[in-house]
GROMACS .gro file of C-alpha atoms in nm:
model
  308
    1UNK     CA    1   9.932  11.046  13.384
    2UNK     CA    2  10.090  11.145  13.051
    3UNK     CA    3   9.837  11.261  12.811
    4UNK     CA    4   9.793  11.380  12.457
    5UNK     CA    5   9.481  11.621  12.294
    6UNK     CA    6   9.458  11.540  11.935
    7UNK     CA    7   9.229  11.708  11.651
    8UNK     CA    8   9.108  11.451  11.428
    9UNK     CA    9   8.994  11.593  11.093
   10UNK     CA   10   8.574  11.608  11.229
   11UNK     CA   11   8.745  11.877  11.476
   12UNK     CA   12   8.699  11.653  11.709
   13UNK     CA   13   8.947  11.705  12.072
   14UNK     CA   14   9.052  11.326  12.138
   15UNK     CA   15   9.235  11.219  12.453
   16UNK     CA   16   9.476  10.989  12.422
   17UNK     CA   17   9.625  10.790  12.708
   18UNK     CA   18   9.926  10.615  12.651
   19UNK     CA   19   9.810  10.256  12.731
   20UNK     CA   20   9.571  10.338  12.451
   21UNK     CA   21   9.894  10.202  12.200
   22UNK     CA   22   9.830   9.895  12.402
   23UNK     CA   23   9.514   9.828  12.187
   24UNK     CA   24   9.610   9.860  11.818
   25UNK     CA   25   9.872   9.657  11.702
   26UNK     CA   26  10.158   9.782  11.437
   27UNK     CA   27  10.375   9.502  11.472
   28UNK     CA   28  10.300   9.348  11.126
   29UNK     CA   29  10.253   9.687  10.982
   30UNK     CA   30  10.433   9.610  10.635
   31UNK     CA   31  10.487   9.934  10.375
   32UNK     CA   32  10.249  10.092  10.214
   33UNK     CA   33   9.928  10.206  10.347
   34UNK     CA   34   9.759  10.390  10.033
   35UNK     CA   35   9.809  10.635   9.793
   36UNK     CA   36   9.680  10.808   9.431
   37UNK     CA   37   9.803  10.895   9.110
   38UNK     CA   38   9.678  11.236   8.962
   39UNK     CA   39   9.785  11.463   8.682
   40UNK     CA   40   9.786  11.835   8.557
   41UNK     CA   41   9.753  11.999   8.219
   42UNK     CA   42   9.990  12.241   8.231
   43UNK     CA   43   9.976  12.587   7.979
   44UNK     CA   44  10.215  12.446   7.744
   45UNK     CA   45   9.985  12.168   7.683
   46UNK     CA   46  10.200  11.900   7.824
   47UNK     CA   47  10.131  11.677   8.153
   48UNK     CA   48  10.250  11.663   8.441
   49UNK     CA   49  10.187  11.325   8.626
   50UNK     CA   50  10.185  11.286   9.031
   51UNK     CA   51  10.189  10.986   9.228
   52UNK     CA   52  10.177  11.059   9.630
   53UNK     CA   53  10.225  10.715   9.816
   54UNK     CA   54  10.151  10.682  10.198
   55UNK     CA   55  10.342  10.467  10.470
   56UNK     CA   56  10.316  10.388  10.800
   57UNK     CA   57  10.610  10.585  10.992
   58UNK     CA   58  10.561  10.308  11.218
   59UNK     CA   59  10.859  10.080  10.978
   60UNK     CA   60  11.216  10.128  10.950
   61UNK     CA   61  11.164  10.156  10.536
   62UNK     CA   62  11.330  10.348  10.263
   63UNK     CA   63  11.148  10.576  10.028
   64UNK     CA   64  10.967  10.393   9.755
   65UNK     CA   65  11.199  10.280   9.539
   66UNK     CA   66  10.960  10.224   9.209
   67UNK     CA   67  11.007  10.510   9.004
   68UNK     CA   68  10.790  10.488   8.698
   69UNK     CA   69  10.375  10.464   8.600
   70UNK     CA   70  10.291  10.210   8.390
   71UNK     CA   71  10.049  10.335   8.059
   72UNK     CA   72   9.808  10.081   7.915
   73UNK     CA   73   9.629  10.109   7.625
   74UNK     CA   74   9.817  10.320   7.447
   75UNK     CA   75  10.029  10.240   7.153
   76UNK     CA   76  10.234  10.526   7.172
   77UNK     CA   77  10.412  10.492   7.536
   78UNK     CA   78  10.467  10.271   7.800
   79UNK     CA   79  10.624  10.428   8.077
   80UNK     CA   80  10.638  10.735   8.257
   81UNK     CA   81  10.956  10.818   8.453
   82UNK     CA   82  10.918  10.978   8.795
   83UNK     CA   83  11.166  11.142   9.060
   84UNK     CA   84  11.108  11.164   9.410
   85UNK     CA   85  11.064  11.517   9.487
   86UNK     CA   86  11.008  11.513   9.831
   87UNK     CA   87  10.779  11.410  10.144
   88UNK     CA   88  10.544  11.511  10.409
   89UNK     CA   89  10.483  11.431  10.757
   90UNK     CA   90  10.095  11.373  10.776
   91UNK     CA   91  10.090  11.249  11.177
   92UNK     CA   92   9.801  11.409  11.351
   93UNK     CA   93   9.834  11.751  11.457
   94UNK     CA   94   9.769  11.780  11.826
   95UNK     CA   95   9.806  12.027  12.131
   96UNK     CA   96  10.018  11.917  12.376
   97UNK     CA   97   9.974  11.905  12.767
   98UNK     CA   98  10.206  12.052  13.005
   99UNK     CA   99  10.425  11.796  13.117
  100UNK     CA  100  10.258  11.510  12.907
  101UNK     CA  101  10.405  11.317  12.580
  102UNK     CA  102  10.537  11.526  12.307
  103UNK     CA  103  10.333  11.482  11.977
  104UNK     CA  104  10.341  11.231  11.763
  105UNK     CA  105  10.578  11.270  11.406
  106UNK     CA  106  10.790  11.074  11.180
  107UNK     CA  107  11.047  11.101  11.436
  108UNK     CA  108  10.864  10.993  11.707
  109UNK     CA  109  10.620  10.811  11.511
  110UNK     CA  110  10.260  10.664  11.692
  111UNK     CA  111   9.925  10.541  11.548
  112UNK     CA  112   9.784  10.698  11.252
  113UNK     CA  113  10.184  10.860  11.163
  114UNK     CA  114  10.237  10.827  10.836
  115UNK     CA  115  10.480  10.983  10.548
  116UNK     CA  116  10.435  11.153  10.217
  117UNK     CA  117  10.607  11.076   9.938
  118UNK     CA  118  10.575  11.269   9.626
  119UNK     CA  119  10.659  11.129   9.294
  120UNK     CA  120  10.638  11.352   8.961
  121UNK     CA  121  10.694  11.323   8.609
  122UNK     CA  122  10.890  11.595   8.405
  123UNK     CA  123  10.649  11.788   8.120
  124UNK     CA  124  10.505  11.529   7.906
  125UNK     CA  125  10.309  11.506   7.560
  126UNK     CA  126  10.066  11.273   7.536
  127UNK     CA  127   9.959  11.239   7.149
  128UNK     CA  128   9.642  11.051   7.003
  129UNK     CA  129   9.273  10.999   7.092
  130UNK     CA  130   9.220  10.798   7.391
  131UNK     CA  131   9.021  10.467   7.258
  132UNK     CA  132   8.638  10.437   7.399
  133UNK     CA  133   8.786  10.249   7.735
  134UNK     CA  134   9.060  10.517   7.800
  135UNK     CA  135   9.426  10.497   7.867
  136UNK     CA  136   9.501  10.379   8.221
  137UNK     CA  137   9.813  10.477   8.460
  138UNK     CA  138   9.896  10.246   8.737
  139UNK     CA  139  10.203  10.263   9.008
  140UNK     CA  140  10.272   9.964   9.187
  141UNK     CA  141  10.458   9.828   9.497
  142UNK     CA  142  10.537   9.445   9.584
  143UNK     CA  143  10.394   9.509   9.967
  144UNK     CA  144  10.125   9.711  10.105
  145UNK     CA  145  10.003   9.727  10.493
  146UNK     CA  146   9.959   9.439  10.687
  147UNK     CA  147   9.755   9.538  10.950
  148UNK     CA  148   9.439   9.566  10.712
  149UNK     CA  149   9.179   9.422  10.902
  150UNK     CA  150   8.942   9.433  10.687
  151UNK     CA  151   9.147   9.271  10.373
  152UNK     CA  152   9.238   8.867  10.376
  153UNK     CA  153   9.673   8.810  10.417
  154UNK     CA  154   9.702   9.150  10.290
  155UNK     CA  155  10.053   9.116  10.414
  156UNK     CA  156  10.105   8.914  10.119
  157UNK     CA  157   9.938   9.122   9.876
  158UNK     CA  158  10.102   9.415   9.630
  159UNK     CA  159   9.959   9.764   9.602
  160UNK     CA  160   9.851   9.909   9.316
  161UNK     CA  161   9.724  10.287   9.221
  162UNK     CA  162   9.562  10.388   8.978
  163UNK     CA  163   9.389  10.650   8.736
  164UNK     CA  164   9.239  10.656   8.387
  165UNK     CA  165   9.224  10.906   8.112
  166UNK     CA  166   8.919  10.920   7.836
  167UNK     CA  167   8.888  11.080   7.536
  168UNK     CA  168   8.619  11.401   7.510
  169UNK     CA  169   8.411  11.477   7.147
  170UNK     CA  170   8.721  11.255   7.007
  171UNK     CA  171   8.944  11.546   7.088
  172UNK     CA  172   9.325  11.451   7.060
  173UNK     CA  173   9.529  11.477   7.413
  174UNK     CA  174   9.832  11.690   7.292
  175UNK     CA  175   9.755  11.964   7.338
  176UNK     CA  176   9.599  11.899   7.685
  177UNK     CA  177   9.252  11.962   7.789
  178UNK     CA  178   9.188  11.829   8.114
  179UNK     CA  179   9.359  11.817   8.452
  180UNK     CA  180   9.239  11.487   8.687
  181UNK     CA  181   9.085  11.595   8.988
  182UNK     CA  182   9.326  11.637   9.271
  183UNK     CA  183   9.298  11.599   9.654
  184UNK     CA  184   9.313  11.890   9.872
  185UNK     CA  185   9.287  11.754  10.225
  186UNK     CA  186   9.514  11.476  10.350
  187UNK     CA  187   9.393  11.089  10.409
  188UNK     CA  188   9.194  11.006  10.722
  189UNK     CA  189   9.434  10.856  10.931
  190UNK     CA  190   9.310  10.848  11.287
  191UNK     CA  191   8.953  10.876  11.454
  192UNK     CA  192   8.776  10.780  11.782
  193UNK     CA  193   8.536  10.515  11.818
  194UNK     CA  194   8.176  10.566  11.891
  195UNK     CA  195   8.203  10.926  11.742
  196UNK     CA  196   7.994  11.057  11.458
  197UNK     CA  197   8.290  11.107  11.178
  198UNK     CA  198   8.199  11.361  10.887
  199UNK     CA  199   8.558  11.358  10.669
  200UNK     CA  200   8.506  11.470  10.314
  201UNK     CA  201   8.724  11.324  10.060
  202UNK     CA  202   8.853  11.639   9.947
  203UNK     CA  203   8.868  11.561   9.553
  204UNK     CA  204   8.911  11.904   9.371
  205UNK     CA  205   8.869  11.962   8.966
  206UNK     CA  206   9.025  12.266   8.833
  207UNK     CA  207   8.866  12.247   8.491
  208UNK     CA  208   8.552  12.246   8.698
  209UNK     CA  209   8.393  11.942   8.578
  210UNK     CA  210   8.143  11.752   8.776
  211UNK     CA  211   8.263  11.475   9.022
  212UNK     CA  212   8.113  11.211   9.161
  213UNK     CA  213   8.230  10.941   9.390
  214UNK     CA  214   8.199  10.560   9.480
  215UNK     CA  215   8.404  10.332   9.676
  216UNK     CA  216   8.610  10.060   9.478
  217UNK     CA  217   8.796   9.765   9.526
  218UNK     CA  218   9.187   9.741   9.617
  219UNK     CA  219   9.438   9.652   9.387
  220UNK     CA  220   9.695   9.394   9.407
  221UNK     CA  221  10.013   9.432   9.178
  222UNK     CA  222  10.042   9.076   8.997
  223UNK     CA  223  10.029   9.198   8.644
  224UNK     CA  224  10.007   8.998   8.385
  225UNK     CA  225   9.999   9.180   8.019
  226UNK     CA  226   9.718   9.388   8.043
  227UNK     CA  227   9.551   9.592   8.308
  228UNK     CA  228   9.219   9.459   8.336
  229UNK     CA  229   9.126   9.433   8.678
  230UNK     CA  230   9.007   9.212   8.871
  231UNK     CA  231   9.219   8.982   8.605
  232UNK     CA  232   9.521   9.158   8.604
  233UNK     CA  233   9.574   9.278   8.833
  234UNK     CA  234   9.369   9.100   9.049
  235UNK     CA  235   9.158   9.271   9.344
  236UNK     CA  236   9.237   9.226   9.709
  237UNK     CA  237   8.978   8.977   9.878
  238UNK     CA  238   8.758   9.121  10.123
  239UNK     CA  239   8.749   8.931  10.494
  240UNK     CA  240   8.399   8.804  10.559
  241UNK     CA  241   8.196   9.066  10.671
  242UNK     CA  242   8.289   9.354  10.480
  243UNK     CA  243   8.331   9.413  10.080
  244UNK     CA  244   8.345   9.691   9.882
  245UNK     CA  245   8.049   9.882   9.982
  246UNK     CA  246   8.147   9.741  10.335
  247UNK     CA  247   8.464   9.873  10.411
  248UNK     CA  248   8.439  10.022  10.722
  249UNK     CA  249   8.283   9.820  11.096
  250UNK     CA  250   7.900   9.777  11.019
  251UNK     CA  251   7.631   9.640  11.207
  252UNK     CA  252   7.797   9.273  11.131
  253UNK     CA  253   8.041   9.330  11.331
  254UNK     CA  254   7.824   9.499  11.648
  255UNK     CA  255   7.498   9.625  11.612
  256UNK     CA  256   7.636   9.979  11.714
  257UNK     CA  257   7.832  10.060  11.438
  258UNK     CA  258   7.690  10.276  11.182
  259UNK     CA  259   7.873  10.134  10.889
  260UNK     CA  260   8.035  10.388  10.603
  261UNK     CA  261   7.799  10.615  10.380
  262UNK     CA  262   7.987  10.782  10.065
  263UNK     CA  263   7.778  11.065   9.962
  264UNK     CA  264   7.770  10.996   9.545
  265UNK     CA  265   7.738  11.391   9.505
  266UNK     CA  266   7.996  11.586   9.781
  267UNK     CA  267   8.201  11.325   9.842
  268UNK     CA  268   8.115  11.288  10.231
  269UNK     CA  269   8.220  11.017  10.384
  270UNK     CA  270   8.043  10.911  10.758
  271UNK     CA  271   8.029  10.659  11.014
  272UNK     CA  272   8.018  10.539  11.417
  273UNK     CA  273   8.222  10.244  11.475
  274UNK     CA  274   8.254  10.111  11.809
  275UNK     CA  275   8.513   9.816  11.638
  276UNK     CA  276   8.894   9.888  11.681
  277UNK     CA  277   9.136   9.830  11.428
  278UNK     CA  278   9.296   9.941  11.092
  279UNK     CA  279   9.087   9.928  10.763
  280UNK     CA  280   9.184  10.009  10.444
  281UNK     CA  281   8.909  10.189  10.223
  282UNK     CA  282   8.962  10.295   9.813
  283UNK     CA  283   8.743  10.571   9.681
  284UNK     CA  284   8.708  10.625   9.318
  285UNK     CA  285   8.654  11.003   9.198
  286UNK     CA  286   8.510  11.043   8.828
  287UNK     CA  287   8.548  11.355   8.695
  288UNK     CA  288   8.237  11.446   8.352
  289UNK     CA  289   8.222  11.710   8.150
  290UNK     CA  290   7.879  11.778   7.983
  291UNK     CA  291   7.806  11.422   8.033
  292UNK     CA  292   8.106  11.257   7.897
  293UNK     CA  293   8.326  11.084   8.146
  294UNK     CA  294   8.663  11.247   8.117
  295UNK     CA  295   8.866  11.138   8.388
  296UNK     CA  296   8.877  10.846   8.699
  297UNK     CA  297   9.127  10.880   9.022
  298UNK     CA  298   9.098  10.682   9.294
  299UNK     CA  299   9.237  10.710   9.685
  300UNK     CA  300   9.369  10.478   9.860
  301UNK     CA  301   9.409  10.517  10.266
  302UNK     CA  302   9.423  10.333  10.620
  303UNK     CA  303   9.195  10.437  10.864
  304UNK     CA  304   9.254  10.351  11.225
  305UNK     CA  305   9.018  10.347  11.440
  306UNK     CA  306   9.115  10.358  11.885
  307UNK     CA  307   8.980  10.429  12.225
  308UNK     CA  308   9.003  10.809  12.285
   0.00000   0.00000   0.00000
């Protein structure tokens, strides 16, 4: 029998058989599977805005063809131009057995194989005092997964990511003060039911402000003139038995799952699921500085969970 040893991000050694693809489903997989929008302060003073989008290598698509973040809220600018400057592979890295199935990549994609794509901004000023309910950046796409489990006709719903920018002691933002907080560590992607998972977000502040995290709510893309979620645009509905703090299997679904805790403080995220399938999950990252809220990111990603 072909098999495959994989190292899930808990370190974990999974073995994969191949009938195993049997059980989750990517036929309906539709484009996107998550994302996030960051930025840097650069020396100069300027910014330098990133938006990394994730899809499921599982589709025959083209790189993302929206090239611009959308700025709210502030008089002064509108739009932010982007180029694609390249991609990553982010499959599961795996050992493989003599004589079994080679591992899983873009080229040979299989569950939890997803691309990279990095979109960035040239240098930037941003001028003025960000108002008392910040300046917001979004990125948007007209499709985003279907095989969301956890999300009602998400194959019908838009994706959209987002971060938001806040003024600190009424300081103005050119010349820049304050990089968002980043991510380090790639999504979760792929883990084995009815194991203990312990995958840390990841979120990283160079200015060394204090983080904190929460989950949120996903984002579709129907704008209307304003971004005021969950008006415009409005928020993905939950299916019954999961919602925002409920993202992941819980105990509605079978008494053995664990359900998902988000440690507020370290960013920790852990769960047992015994429940196959693909679930989409949105953390939001606030980043303070001596109490004042400075900056908000938030991570979008699709985690599937199979028989190992």
């Amino acid at each position: 029998m072909k098999v495959l040893i994989i190292h899930s991000f808990n370190c974990l050694k999974l073995l994969l058989v191949s009938a195993f693809l049997l059980c989750v489903n990517f036929s309906s997989a539709n484009h996107f599977v998550g994302g996030e929008l960051t930025w840097t302060c650069l020396g100069t003073g300027e910014y330098v805005f990133q938006v990394k989008v994730y899809q499921d290598c599982n589709e025959s698509q083209p790189p993302p063809t929206s090239l611009q973040i959308r700025v709210w809220n502030n008089p002064n600018l509108s739009i932010i131009p982007l180029a694609n400057v390249g991609d990553n592979d982010l499959s599961f890295q795996c050992n493989e057995v003599p004589g079994g199935d080679p591992e899983f990549n873009c080229t040979s994609p299989g569950t939890g194989s997803i691309t990279e794509y990095i979109l960035q901004s040239a240098p930037l000023t941003l001028s003025g005092v960000p108002p008392n309910d910040g300046w917001h950046f979004t990125w948007d796409a007209f499709f985003r997964t279907g095989v969301a489990q956890n999300l009602v006709n998400a194959q019908n719903a838009g994706l959209t990511l987002r971060a938001s920018m806040y003024s600190y002691n009424g300081a103005d933002a050119s010349p820049c003060f304050d990089s968002s907080p980043s991510f380090i560590k790639p999504p979760l992607n792929v883990v084995c039911a009815a194991e203990n998972i312990n995958y840390n977000i990841g979120a990283f502040d160079s200015d060394l402000d204090s983080i904190s995290y929460q989950f949120a709510n996903p984002l579709n893309n129907d704008f209307g003139t304003t971004f005021n979620p969950p008006i415009s645009p409005t928020e993905v509905e939950w299916e019954v038995g999961f919602d925002r703090i409920n993202q992941l299997p819980n105990p509605s679904q079978s008494n053995a799952n664990s359900g998902a805790i988000l440690n507020a403080n370290n960013g920790a995220l852990t769960f047992n699921s015994v429940t196959l399938g693909n679930y989409s999950t949105v953390i939001k990252v606030e980043s303070w500085r001596c109490g004042q809220l400075i900056a908000v990111v938030y991570r979008e990603m699709l985690i599937n969970i199979i028989n190992c």
